[in-house]
Each structure stands twice: as C-alpha cells, then as structure tokens.
mmCIF file with all atom_site columns, C-alpha atoms and ligand atoms in Angstrom:
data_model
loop_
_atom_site.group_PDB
_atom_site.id
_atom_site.type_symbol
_atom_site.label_atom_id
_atom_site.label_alt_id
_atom_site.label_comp_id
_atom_site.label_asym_id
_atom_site.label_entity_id
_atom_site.label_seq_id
_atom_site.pdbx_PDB_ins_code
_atom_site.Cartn_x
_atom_site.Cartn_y
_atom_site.Cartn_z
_atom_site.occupancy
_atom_site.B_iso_or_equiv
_atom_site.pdbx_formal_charge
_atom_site.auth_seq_id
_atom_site.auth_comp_id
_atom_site.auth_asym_id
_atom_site.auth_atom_id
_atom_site.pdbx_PDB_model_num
ATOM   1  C  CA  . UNK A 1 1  ? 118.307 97.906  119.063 1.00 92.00 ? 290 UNK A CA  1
ATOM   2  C  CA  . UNK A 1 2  ? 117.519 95.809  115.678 1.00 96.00 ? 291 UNK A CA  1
ATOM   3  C  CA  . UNK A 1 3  ? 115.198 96.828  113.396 1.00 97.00 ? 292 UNK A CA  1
ATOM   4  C  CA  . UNK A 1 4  ? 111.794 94.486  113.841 1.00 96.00 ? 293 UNK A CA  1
ATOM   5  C  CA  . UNK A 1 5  ? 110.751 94.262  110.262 1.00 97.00 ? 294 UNK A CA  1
ATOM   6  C  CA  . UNK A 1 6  ? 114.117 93.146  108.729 1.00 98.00 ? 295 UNK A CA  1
ATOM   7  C  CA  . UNK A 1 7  ? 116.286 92.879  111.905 1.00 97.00 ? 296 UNK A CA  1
ATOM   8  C  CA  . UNK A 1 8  ? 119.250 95.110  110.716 1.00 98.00 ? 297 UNK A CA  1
ATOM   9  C  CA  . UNK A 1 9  ? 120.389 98.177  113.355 1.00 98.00 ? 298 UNK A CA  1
ATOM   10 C  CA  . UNK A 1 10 ? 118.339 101.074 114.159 1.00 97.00 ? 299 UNK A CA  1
ATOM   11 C  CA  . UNK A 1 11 ? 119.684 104.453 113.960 1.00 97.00 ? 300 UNK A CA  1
ATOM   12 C  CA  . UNK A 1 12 ? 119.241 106.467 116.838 1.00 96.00 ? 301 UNK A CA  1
ATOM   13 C  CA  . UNK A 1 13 ? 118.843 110.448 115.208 1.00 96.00 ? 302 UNK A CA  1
ATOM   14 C  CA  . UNK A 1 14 ? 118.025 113.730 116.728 1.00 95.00 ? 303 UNK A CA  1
ATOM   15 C  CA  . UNK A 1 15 ? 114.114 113.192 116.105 1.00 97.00 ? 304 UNK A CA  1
ATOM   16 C  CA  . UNK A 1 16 ? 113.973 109.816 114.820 1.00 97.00 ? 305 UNK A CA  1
ATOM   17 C  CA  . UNK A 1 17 ? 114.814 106.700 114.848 1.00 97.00 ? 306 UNK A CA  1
ATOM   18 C  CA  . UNK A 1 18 ? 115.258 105.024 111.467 1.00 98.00 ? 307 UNK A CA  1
ATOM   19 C  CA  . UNK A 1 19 ? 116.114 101.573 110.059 1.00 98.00 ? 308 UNK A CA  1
ATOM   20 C  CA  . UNK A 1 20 ? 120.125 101.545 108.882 1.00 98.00 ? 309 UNK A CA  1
ATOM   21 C  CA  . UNK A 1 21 ? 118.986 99.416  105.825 1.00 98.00 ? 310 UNK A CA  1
ATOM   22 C  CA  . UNK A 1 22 ? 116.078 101.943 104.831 1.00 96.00 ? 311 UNK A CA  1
ATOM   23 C  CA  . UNK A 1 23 ? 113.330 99.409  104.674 1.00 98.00 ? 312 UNK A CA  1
ATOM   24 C  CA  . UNK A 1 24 ? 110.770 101.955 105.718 1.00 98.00 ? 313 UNK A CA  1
ATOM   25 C  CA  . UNK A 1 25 ? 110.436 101.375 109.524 1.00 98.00 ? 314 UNK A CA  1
ATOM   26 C  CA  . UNK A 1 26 ? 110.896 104.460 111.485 1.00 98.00 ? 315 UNK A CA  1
ATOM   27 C  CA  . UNK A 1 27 ? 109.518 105.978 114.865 1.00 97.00 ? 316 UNK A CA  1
ATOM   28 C  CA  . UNK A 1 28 ? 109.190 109.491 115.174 1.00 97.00 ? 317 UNK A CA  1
ATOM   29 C  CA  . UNK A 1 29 ? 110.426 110.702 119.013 1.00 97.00 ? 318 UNK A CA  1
ATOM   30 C  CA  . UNK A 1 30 ? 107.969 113.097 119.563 1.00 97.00 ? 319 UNK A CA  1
ATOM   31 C  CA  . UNK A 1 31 ? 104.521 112.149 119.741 1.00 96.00 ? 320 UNK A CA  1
ATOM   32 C  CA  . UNK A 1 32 ? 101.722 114.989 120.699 1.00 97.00 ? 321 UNK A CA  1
ATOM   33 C  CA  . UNK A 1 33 ? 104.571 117.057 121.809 1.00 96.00 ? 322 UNK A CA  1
ATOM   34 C  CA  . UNK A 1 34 ? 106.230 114.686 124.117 1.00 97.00 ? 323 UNK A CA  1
ATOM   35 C  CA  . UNK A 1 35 ? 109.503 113.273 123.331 1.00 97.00 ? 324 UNK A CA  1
ATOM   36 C  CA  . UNK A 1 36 ? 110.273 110.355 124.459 1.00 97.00 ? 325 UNK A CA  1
ATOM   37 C  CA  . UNK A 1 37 ? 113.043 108.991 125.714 1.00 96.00 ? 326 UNK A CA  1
ATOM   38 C  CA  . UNK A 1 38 ? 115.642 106.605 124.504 1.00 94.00 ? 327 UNK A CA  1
ATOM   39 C  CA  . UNK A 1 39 ? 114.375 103.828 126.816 1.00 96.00 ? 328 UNK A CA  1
ATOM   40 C  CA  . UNK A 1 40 ? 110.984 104.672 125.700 1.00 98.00 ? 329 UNK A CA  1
ATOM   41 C  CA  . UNK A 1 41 ? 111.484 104.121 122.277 1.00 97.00 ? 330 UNK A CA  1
ATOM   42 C  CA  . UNK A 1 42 ? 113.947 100.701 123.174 1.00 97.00 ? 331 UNK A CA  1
ATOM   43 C  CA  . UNK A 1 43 ? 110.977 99.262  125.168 1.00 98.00 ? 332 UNK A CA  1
ATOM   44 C  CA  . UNK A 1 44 ? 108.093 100.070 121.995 1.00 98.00 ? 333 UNK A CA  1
ATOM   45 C  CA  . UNK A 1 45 ? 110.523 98.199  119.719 1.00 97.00 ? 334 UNK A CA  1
ATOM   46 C  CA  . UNK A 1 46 ? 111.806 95.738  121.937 1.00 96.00 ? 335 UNK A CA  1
ATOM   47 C  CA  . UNK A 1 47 ? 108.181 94.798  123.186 1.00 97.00 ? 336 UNK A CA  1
ATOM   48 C  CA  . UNK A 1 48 ? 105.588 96.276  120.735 1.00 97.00 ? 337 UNK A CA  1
ATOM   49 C  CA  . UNK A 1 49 ? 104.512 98.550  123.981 1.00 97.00 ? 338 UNK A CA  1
ATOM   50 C  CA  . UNK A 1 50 ? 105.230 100.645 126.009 1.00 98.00 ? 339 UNK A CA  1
ATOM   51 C  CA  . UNK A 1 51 ? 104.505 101.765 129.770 1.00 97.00 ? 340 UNK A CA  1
ATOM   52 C  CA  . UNK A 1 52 ? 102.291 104.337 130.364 1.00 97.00 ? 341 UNK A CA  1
ATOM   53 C  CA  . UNK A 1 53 ? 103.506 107.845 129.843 1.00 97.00 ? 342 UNK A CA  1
ATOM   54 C  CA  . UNK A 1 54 ? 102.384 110.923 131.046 1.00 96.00 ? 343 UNK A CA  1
ATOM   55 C  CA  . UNK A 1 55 ? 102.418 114.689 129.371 1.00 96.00 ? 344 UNK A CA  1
ATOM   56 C  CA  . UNK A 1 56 ? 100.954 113.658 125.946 1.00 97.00 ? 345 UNK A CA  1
ATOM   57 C  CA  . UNK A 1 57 ? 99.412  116.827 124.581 1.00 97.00 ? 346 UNK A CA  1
ATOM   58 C  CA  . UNK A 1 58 ? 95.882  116.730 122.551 1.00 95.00 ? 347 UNK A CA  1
ATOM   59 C  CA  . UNK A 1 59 ? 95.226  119.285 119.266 1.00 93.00 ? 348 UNK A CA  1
ATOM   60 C  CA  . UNK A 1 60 ? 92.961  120.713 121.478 1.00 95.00 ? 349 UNK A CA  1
ATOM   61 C  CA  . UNK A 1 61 ? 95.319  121.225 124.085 1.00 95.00 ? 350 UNK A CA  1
ATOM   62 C  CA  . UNK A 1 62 ? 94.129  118.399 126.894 1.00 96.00 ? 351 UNK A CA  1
ATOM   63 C  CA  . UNK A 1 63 ? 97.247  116.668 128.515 1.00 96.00 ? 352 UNK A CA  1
ATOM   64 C  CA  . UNK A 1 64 ? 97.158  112.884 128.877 1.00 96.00 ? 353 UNK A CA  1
ATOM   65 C  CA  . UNK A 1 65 ? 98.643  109.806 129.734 1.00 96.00 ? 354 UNK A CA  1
ATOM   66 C  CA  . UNK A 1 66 ? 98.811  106.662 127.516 1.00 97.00 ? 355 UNK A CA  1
ATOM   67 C  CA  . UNK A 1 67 ? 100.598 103.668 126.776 1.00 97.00 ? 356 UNK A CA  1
ATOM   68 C  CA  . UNK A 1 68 ? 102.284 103.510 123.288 1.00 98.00 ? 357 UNK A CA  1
ATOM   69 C  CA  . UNK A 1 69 ? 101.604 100.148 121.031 1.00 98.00 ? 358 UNK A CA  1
ATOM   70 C  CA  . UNK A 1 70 ? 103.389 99.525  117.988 1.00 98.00 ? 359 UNK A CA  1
ATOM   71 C  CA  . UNK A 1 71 ? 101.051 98.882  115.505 1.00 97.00 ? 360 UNK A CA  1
ATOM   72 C  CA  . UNK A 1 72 ? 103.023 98.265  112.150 1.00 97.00 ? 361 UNK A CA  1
ATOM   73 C  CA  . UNK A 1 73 ? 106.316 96.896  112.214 1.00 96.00 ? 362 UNK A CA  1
ATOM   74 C  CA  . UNK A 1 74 ? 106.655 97.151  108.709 1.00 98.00 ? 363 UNK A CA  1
ATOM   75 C  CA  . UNK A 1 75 ? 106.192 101.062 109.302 1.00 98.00 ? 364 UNK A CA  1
ATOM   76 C  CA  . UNK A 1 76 ? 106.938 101.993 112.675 1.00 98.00 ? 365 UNK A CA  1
ATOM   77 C  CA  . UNK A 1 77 ? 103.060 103.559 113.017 1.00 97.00 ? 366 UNK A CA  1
ATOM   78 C  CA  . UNK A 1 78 ? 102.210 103.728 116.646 1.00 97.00 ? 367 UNK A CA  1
ATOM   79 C  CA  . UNK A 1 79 ? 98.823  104.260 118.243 1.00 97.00 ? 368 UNK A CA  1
ATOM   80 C  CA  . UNK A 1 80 ? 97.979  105.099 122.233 1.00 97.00 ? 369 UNK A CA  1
ATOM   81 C  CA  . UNK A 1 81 ? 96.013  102.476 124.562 1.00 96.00 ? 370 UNK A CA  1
ATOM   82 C  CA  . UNK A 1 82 ? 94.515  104.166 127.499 1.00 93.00 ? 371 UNK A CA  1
ATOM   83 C  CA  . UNK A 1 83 ? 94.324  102.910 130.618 1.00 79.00 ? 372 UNK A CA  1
ATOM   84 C  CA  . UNK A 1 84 ? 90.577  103.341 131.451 1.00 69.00 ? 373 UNK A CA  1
ATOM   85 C  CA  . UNK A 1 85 ? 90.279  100.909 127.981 1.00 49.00 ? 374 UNK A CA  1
ATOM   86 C  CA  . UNK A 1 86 ? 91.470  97.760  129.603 1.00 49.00 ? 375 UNK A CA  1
HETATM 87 ZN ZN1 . ZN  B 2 .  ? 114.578 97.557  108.758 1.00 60.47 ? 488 ZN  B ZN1 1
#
C-alpha cells in the first residue's frame, strides 16, 4: 500500500495508518466507532472509496451504513456518502 500524496509506503499501526516518509497523510481506523478493516482501509487508498459499510455509530447514538470517500490525499480526511444520496 503506497502512500497517494507522495507514493512512499504506508505504515500499517495499531489505530492508524501513517505515511513512512511523514508527509502528513494518515487515516485513522476507527471512524464513529467502527474500525475498519485492513482491506477497508487498502480499498479507500487504493480507490479513493470505499464499499458500503455497516455499524457506523452517530454522536447521538443512531447506527448507519455509509460508503467512505477519501477526500484529501494530501491529508488522509475522509467523509461518508450515503446511499439514499446517489
Ligand atoms: Zn506520504
């Protein structure tokens, strides 16, 4: 898995996963208390997106189901796409 803001390795941590050369890009594993998996996190590098994913957990408590996007890959920042938006 390469880094897709400078293309060097990504380091696969406990909670993270974080550019070898330190150039800022990192995505945090769990995301309203789901953690997601290694292929998860391969797929939202590899393709900017992922599939959708169930047991996301609001602040106000609500489950749901969304689709990661990669929205910076200068920073790693993610955002959700719902299905019922398409
Ligand atoms: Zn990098």
């Amino acid at each position: 898995m390469c880094c897709p803001n400078c293309n060097k390795a990504l380091l696969d941590k406990p909670k993270l996963v974080v550019c070898e050369a330190q150039c800022g890009f990192k995505i945090w594993k769990t995301v309203c208390e789901k953690t997601l998996t290694t292929k998860q996190v391969e797929t939202l590098v590899k393709k900017g997106k992922t599939g959708i994913i169930k047991g996301f957990k609001s602040k106000a408590g609500k489950n749901f189901d969304a689709a990661l996007i990669l929205q910076d890959k200068v920073t790693g920042a993610t955002r959700f796409e719902f299905e019922n938006n398409r």
